[in-house]
Structures are given as C-alpha cells and as structure tokens.
mmCIF file of C-alpha atoms in Angstrom:
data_model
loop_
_atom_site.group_PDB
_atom_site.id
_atom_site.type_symbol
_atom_site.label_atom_id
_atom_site.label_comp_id
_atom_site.label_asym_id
_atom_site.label_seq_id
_atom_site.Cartn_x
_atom_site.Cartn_y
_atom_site.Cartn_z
ATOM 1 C CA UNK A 1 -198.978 -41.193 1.207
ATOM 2 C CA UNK A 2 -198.274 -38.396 3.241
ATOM 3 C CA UNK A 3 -195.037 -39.384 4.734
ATOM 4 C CA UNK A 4 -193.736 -40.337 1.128
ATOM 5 C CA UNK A 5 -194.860 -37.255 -0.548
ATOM 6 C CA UNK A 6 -193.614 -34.818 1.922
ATOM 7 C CA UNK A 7 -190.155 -36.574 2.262
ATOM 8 C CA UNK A 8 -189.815 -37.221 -1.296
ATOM 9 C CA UNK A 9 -190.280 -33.093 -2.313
ATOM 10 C CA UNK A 10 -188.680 -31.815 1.333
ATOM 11 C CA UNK A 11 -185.158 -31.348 1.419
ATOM 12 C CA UNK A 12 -182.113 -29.672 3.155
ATOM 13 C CA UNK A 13 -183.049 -26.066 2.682
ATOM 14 C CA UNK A 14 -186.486 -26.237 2.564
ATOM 15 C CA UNK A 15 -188.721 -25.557 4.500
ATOM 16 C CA UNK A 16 -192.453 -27.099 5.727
ATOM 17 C CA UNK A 17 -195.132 -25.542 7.592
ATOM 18 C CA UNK A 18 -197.722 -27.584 9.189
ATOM 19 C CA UNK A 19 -200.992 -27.081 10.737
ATOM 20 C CA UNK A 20 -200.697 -28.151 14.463
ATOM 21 C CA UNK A 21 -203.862 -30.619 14.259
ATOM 22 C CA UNK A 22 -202.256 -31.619 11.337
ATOM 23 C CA UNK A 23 -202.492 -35.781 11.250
ATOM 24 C CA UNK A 24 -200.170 -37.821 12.620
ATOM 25 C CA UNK A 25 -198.900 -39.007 8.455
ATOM 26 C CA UNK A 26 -198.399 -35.777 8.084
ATOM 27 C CA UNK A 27 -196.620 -34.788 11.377
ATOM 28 C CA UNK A 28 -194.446 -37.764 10.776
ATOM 29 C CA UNK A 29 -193.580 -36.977 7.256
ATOM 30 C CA UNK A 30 -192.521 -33.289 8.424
ATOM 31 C CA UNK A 31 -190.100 -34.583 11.086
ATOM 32 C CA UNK A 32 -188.452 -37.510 8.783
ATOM 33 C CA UNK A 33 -187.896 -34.945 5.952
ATOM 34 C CA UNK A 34 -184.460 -33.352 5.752
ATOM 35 C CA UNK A 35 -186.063 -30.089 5.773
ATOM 36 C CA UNK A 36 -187.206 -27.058 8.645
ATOM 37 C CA UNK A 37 -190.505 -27.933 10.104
ATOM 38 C CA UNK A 38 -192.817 -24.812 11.611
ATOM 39 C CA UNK A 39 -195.850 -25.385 12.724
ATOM 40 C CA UNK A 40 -199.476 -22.641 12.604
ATOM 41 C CA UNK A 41 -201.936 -22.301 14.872
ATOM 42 C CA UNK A 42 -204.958 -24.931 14.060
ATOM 43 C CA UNK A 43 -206.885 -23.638 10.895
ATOM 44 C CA UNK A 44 -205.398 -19.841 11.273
ATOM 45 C CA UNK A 45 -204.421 -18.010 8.585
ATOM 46 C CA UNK A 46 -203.314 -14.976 9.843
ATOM 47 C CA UNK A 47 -200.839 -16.860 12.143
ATOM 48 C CA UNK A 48 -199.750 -18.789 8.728
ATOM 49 C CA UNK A 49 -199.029 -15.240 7.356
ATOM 50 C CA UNK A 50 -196.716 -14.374 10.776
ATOM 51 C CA UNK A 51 -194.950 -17.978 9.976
ATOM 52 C CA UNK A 52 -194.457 -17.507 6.544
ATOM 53 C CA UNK A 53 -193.169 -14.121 6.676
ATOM 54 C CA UNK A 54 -190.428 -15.347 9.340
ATOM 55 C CA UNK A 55 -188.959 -17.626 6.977
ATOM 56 C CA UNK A 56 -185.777 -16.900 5.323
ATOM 57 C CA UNK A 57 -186.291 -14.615 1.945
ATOM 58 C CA UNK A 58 -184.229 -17.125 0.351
ATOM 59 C CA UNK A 59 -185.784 -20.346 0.681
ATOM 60 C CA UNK A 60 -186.144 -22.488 -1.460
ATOM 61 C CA UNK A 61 -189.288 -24.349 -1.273
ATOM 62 C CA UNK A 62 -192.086 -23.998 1.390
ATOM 63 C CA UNK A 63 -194.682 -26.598 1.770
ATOM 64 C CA UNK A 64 -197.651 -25.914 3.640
ATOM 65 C CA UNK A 65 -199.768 -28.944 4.530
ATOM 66 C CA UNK A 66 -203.272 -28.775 6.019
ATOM 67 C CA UNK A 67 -206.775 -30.700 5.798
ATOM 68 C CA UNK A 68 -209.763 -30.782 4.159
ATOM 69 C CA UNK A 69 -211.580 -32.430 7.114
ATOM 70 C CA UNK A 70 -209.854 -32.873 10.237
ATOM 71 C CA UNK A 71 -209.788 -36.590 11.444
ATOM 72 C CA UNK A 72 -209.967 -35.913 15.169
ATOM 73 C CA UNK A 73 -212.267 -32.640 15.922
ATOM 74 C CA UNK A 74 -214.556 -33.264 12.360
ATOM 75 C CA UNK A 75 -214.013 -29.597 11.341
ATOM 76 C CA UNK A 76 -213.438 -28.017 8.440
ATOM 77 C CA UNK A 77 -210.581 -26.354 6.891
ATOM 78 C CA UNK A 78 -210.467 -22.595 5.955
ATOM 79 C CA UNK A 79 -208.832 -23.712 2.583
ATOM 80 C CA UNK A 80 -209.753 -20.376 0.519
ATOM 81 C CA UNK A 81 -207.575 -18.334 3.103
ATOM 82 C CA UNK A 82 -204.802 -20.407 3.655
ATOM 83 C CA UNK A 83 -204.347 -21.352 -0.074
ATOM 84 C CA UNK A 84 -204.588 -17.411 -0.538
ATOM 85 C CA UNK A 85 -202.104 -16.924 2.496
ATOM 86 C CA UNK A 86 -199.551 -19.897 0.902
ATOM 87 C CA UNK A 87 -199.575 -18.605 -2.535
ATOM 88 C CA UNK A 88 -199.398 -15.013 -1.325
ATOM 89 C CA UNK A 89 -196.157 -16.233 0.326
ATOM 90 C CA UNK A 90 -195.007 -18.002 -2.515
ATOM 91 C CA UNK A 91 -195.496 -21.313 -0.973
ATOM 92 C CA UNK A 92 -196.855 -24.880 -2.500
ATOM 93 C CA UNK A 93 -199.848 -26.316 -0.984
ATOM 94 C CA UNK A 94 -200.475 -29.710 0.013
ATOM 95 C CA UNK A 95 -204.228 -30.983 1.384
ATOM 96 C CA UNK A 96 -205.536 -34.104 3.112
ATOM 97 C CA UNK A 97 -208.221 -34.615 2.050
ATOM 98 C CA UNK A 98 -208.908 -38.704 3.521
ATOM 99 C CA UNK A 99 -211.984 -37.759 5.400
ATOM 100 C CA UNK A 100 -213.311 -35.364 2.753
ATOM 101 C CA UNK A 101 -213.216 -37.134 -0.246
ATOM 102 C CA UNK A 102 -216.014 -38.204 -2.196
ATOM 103 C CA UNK A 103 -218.004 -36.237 0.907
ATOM 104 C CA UNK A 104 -217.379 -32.723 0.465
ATOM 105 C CA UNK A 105 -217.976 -30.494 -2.670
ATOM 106 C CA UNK A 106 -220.561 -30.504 -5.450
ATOM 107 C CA UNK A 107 -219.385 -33.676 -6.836
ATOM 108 C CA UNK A 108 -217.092 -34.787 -4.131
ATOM 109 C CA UNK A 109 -213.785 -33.601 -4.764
ATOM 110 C CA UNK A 110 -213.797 -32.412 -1.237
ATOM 111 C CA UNK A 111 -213.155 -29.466 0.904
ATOM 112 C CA UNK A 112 -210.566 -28.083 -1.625
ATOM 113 C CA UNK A 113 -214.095 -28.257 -4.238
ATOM 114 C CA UNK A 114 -215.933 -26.644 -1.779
ATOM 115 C CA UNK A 115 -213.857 -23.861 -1.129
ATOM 116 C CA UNK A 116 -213.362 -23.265 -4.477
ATOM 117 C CA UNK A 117 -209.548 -23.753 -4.819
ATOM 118 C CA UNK A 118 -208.866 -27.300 -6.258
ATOM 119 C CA UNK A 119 -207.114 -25.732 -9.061
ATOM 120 C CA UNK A 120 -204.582 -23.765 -6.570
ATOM 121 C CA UNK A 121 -204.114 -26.881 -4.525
ATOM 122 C CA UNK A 122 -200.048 -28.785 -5.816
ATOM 123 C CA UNK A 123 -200.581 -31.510 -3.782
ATOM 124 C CA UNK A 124 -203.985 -33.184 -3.074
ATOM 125 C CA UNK A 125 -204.017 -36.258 -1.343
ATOM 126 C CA UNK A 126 -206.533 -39.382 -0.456
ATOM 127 C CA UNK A 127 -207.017 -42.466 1.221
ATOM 128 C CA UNK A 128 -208.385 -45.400 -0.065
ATOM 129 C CA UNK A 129 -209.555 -46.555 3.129
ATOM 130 C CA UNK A 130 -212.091 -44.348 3.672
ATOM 131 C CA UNK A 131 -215.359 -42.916 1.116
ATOM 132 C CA UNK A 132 -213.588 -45.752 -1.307
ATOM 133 C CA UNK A 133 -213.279 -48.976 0.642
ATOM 134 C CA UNK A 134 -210.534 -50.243 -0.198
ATOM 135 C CA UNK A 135 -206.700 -49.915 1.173
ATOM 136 C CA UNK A 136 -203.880 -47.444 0.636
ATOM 137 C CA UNK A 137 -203.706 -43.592 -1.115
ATOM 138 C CA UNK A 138 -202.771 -41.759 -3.800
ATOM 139 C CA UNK A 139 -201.322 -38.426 -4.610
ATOM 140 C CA UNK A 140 -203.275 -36.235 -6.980
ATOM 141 C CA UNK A 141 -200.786 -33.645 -8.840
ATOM 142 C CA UNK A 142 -199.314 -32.688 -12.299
ATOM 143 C CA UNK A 143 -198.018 -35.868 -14.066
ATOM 144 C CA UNK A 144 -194.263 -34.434 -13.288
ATOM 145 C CA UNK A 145 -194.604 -34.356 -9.760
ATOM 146 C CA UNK A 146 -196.418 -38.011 -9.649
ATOM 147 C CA UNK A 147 -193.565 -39.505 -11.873
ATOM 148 C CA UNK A 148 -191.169 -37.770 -9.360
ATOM 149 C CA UNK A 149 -192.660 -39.052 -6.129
ATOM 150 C CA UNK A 150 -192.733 -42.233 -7.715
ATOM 151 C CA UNK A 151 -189.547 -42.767 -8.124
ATOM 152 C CA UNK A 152 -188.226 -40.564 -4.453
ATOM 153 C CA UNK A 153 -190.952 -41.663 -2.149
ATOM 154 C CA UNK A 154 -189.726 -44.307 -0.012
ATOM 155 C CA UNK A 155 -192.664 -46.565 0.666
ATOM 156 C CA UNK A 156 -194.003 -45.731 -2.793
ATOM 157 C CA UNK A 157 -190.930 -47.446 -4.481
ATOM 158 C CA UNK A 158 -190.730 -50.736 -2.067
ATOM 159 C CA UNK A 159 -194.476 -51.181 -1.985
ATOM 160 C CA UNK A 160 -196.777 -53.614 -3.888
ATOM 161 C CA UNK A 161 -199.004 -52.585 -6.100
ATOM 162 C CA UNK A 162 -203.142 -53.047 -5.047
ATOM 163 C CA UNK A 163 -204.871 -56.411 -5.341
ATOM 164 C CA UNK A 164 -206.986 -56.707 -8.541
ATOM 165 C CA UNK A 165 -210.157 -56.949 -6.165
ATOM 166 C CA UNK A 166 -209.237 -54.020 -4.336
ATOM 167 C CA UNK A 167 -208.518 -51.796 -7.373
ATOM 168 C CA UNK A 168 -212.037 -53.120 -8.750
ATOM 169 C CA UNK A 169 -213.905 -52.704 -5.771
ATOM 170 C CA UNK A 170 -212.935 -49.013 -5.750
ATOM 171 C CA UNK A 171 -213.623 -48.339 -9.751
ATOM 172 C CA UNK A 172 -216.952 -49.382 -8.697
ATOM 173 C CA UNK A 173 -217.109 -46.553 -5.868
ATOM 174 C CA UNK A 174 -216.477 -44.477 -7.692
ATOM 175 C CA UNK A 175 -218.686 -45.044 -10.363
ATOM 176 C CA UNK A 176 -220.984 -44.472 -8.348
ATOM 177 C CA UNK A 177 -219.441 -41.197 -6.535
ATOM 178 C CA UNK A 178 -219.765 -39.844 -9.919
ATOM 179 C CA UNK A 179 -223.793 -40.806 -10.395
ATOM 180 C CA UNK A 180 -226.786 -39.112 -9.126
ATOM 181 C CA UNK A 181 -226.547 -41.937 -6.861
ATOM 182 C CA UNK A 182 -223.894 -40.725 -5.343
ATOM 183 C CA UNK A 183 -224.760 -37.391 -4.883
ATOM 184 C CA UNK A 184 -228.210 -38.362 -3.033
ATOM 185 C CA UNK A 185 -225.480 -40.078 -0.914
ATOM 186 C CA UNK A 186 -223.879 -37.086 0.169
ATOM 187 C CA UNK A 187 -227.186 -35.060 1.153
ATOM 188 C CA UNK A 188 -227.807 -37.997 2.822
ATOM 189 C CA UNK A 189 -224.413 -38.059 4.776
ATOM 190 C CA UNK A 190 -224.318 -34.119 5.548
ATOM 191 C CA UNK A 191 -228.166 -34.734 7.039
ATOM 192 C CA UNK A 192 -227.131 -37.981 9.137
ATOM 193 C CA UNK A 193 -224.055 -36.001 10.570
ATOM 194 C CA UNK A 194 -226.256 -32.577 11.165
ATOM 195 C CA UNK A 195 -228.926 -34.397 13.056
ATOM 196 C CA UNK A 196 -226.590 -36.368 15.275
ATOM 197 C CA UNK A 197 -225.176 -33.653 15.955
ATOM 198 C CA UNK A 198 -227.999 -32.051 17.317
ATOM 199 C CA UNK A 199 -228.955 -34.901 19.255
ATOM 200 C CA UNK A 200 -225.324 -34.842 20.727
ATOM 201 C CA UNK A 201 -224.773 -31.436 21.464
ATOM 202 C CA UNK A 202 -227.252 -30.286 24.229
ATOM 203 C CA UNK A 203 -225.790 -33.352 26.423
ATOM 204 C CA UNK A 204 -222.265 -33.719 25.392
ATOM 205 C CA UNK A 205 -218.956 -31.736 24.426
ATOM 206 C CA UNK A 206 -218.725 -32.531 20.606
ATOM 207 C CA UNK A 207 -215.856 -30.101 20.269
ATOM 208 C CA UNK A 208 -216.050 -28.013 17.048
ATOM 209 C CA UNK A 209 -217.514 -30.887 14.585
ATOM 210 C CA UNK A 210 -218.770 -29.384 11.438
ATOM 211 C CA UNK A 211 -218.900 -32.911 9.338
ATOM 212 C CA UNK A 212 -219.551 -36.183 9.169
ATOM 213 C CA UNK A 213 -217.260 -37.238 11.873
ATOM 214 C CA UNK A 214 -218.806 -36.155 15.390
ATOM 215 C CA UNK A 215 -216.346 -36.687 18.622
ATOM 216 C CA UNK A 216 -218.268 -37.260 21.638
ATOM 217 C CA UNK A 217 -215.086 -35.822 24.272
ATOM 218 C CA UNK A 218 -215.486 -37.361 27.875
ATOM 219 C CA UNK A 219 -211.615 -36.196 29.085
ATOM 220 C CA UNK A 220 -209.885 -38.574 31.095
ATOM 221 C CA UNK A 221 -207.628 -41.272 29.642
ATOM 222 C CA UNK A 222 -208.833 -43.926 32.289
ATOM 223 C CA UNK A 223 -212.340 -44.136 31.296
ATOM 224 C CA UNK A 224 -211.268 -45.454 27.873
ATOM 225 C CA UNK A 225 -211.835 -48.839 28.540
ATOM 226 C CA UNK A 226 -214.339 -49.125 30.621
ATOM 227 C CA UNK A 227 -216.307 -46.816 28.660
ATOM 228 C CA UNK A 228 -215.400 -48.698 25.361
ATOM 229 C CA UNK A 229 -216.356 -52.058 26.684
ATOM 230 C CA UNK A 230 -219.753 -50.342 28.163
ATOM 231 C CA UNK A 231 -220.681 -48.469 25.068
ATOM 232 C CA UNK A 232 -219.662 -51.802 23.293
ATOM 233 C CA UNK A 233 -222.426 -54.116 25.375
ATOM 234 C CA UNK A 234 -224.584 -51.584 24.871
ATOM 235 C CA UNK A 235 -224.842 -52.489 21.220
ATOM 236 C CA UNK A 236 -222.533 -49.286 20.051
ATOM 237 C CA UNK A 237 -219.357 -49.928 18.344
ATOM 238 C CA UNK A 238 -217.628 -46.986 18.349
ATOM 239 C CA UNK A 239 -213.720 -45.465 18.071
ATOM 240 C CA UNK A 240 -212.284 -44.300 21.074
ATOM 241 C CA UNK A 241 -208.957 -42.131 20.955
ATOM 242 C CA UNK A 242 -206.578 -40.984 23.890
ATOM 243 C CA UNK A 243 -203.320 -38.878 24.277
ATOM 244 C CA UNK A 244 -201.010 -39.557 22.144
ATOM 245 C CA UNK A 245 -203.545 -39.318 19.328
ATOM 246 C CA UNK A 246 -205.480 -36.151 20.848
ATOM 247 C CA UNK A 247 -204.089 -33.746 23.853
ATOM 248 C CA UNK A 248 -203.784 -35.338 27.251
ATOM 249 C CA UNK A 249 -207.391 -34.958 29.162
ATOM 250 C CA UNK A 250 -208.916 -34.159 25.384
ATOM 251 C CA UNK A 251 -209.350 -38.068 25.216
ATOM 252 C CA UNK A 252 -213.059 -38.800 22.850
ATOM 253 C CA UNK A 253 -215.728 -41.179 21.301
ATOM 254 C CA UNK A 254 -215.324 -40.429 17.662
ATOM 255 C CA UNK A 255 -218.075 -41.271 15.771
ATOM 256 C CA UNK A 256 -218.442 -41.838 11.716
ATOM 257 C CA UNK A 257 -221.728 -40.528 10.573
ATOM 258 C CA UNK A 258 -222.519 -42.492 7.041
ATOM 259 C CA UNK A 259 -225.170 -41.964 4.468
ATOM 260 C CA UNK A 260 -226.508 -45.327 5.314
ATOM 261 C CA UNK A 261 -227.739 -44.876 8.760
ATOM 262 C CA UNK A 262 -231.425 -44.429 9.103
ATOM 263 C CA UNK A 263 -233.195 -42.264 12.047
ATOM 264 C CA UNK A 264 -233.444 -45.159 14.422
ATOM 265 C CA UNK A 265 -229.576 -45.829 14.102
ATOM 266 C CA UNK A 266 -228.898 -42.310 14.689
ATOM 267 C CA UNK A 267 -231.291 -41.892 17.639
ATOM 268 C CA UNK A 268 -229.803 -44.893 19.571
ATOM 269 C CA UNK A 269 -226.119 -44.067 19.178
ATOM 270 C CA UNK A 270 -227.194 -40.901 20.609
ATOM 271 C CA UNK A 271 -229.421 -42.300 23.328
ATOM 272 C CA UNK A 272 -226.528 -44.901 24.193
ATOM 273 C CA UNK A 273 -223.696 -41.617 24.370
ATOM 274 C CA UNK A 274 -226.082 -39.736 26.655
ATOM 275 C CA UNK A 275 -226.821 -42.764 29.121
ATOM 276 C CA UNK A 276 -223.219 -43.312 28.754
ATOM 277 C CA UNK A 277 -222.060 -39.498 29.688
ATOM 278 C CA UNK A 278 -224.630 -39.693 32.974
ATOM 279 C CA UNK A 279 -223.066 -43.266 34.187
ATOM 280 C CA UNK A 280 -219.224 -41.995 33.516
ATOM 281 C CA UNK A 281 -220.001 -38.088 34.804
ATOM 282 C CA UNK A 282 -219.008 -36.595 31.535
ATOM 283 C CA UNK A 283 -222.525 -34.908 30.689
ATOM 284 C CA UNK A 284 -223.337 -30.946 30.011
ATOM 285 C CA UNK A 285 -226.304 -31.550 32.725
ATOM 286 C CA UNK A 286 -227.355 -34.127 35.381
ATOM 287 C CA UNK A 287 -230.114 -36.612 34.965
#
C-alpha cells in the first residue's frame, strides 16, 4: 500500500519527506517515486520544520510520511506536532498506521485517534495482516484520492482482489473491534505490553518501546541464529531482525505483545529472554 500510494500521488516536482525509521514500504515507495526524497530526524518535529522550510517556495506537492507505531523500536509517533509542523508548511500528511490499528485510540483508529488528529491526517494507511488477520492493506482517504490511486497505483491496478474468506474473516474483526469486546481487548493489550515491559527492562536493552511491540536488542548480527534456534528450543518463538532491517550492531528479538497472553505466558517469555541475555552476554547485569 505504501509503495503504490506514494508513487501513484509523487511526481517530477514534488517533493517527499520521510521519517528516517520510516518502514522499509515506505522508504521504498519514496525512492521509486519520480519525485525529491528528504528525510527528518526519527519522530522530530522541529528538524521537520528545518526540512520543510529548505524546500523550494514553489513546490508543488510535499508529502510527509510517518507512523503511528513504529514496527522496529515499538514507539510512538508525535503525530499532533508533526501534523501541526506539515500543515504549517503546507504539506499533505500520510500515516502508517499497520501496527496501530485497531490498538491505539479510544476505539482503535490508532495513533492518529489518539493524538487527536485523524481528521488532519490525507493519507491513512493499514495492513490487513496485522490487528485484522487477514492479508494485504488499504488506503483510507477522500473518495477522490482512493478512485485516483486506484487507477495510478501500480500494484493496486495488476493485483487480485481478496479471497471471499479473507474479506469475511476480517468483517468479523472488526465487528468485534467495534464492540465492548473489543475494547476490553485493547486494555488488555496495553497491560500485556506494559508488564512485559517491566519484566524486560531491568535485564535487557528494550530500546524506546512504548507499545505493544517490545524489542529485546542483543547487538551483534552473528548471534542471530544461534540465539533464534536457542530461544526457539526453549519453547519461545520469537522474530529476530538484523541489519539491513535495523542499523548494523542494533540487531533485536522483537516481540508482539497480544491481548491474549495470560501472566504465565508473559512471565516465561521474559524468564526465557533473561536466561537467554546471561548465556549470549547481552544482559544489563551478570548472574
């Protein structure tokens, strides 16, 4: 979704600014578009502002992209002040929200919910893969601009529409995303993630994780395997990510935190990491 949308509306001319944690659709649809790429400092405003304000005074369109939740740290976008700083500027905002969706906000329309600015955001956009269940994205926006990414998106155009099982599988999500159920869901989520988190943190780098995704960082590239296969026999199944995904020597555990773990889940993923930091010398402290 990302690459189609931002190469569908970015031209010659134009101009898109991209936070540098940015996701890789997103980094990809930047540098395939016919248009300028700039990139801001992770989640800083006030280095959007210096971007923006270096950009020709006659361009045409500016499209800032950023995230709701960011898939490999787990924090949280400052979306009030750089939708303020974009729109200041003149500029159209797009959001990722994929790991915020049906998660963040009152009634889980995400970060941009949250933050109070859904109706400032042009381009909001989700995965299906995700909160939902199912496979591919969408693009939420004004029924012009869907009609027109229709039509100039690429991998929109020569794609094949959802399975009926897969588009039935997610009505039923979100049916219940919409019920009390699904807001017990969420407090359940935000608790699972804060107490693992807590667990984590006194033993392990978890970076600057403010959500429901919690990376566990251990450094070097070649303990990847040997401490995926180890966590694995352990009984934890867990994603691992390395350069070029995350900065080489950043290389982490990430770990999804979901409404439907219980206590005892939680405490032995975290018992597992710790045992796992002491026998790969990644820990805060020693044994």
């Amino acid at each position: 979704v990302n690459l189609g949308v931002i190469s569908a509306l970015v031209k010659r001319r134009h101009h898109v600014v991209v936070d540098k944690s940015a996701h890789m659709s997103i980094l990809e649809g930047a540098q395939l578009c016919r248009g300028t790429v700039h990139y801001f400092e992770h989640n800083d405003p006030e280095d959007l502002r210096r971007v923006l304000a270096g950009l020709p005074e006659k361009a045409k369109r500016v499209l800032v992209c950023t995230e709701g939740v960011f898939s490999a740290d787990g924090d949280v976008g400052r979306l009030a002040e750089i939708v303020a700083v974009a729109k200041t500027a003149g500029a159209r905002v797009l959001v990722d929200e994929a790991h915020s969706f049906l998660v963040a906000g009152a009634t889980g329309r995400g970060v941009c919910e949250e933050a109070g600015v859904l109706d400032q955001v042009d381009y909001y956009v989700v995965t299906f893969s995700k909160a939902l269940g199912g496979v591919g994205g969408a693009l939420i926006a004004s029924r012009e601009v869907a009609r027109y990414v229709n039509w100039y998106a690429r991998c929109r155009m020569f794609s094949c529409a959802l399975p009926p099982s897969i588009a039935a599988g997610m009505t039923a999500a979100l049916r219940i995303a919409v019920s009390d159920e699904g807001s017990r869901r969420r407090e359940r989520a935000r608790r699972n993630a804060d107490r693992l988190r807590e667990l984590l943190a006194p033993h392990v780098d978890i970076g600057r994780s403010r959500s429901w995704i919690v990376p566990v960082i251990y450094g070097s590239e070649r303990l990847t395997l040997p401490l995926a296969d180890w966590l694995q026999r352990e009984g934890l199944e867990a994603s691992v990510m390395e350069f070029p995904a995350v900065p080489i020597g950043e290389a982490r555990v990430r770990l999804f935190v979901t409404s439907e773990h219980t206590d005892d889940h939680l405490d032995r993923a975290a018992d597992i990491l710790v045992r796992a930091a002491h026998h790969f010398a990644f820990a805060r402290e020693t044994p």
